[in-house]
Coordinates of C-alpha atoms in Angstrom, one line a residue:
X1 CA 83.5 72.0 85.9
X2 CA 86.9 71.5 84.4
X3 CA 89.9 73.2 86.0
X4 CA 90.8 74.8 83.0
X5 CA 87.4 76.4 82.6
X6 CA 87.2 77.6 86.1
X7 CA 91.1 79.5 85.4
X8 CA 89.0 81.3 82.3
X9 CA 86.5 81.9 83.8
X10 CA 88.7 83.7 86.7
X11 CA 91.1 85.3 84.3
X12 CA 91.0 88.3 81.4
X13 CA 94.1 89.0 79.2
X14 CA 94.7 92.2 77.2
X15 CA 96.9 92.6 74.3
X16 CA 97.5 96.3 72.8
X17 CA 99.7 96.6 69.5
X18 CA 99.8 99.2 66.5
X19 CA 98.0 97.6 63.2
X20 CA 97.3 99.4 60.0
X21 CA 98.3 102.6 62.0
X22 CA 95.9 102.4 65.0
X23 CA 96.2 100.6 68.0
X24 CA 94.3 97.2 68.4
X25 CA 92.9 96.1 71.1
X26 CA 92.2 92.5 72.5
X27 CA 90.0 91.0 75.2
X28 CA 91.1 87.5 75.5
X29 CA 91.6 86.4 71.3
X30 CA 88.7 88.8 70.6
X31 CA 88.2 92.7 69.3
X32 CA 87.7 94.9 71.9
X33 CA 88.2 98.6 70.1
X34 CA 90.9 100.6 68.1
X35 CA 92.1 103.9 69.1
X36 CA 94.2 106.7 67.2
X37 CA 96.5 107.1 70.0
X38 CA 98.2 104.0 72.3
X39 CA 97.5 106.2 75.6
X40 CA 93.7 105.9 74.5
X41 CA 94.1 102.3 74.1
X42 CA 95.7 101.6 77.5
X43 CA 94.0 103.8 79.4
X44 CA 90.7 101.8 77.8
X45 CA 92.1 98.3 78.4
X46 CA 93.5 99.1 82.1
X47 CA 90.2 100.4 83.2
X48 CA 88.2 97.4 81.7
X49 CA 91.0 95.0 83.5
X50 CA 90.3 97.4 86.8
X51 CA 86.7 96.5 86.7
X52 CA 86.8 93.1 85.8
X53 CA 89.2 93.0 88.9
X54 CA 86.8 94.7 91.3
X55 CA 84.2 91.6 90.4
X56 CA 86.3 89.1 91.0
X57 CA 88.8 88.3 87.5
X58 CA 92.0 88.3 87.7
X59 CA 93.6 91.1 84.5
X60 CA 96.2 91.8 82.7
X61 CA 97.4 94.0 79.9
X62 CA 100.0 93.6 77.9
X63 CA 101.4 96.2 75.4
X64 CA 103.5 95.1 72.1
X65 CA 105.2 98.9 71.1
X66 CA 108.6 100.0 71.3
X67 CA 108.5 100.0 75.0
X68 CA 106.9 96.4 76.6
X69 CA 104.6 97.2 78.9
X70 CA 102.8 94.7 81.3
X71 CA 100.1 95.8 83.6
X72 CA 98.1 93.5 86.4
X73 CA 95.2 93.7 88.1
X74 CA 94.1 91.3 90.9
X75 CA 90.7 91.4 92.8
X76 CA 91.1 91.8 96.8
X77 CA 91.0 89.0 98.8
X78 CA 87.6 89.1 100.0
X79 CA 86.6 88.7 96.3
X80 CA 86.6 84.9 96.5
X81 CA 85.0 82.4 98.7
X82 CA 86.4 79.3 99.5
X83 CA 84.6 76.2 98.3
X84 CA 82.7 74.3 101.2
X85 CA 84.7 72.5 103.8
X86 CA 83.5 68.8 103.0
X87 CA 83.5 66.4 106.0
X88 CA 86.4 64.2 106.0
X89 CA 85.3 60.8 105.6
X90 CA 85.5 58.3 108.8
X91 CA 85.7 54.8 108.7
X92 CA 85.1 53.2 111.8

């Protein structure tokens, strides 16, 4: 698998900003929801990232309005396992 799969695959971004008077939502370049209110629309996006976190991806949610907002969620540590320890090789 290529490295920069295997960051996508481990990562979600969310991007919350007012359009035609409602606040978009988007899940990594794709249409998640709108919402009337920008609370709604955080509150939507943070819990999605919160999940996602809980399995294992890596989220954040970012929010273009008057006041930035940035918000990260990170899965606990015990939510990856290392790859395999492969012998060292040993010429003798």
């Amino acid at each position: 698998m290529d490295r920069a799969e295997t960051r996508h695959a481990r990562t979600c971004k969310y991007v919350i900003a007012e359009r035609f008077g409602r606040w978009q939502v988007w899940r990594d370049d794709g249409d998640a929801g709108a919402f009337d209110e920008q609370a709604d629309a955080v509150r939507f996006a943070c819990n999605q990232a919160r999940e996602r976190a809980a399995a294992g991806i890596a989220g954040v949610v970012v929010v273009q309005a008057a006041v930035r907002e940035m918000h990260c969620f990170t899965p606990p540590a015990d939510a990856y396992t290392p790859p395999p320890r492969v012998p060292a090789l040993r010429l003798v």
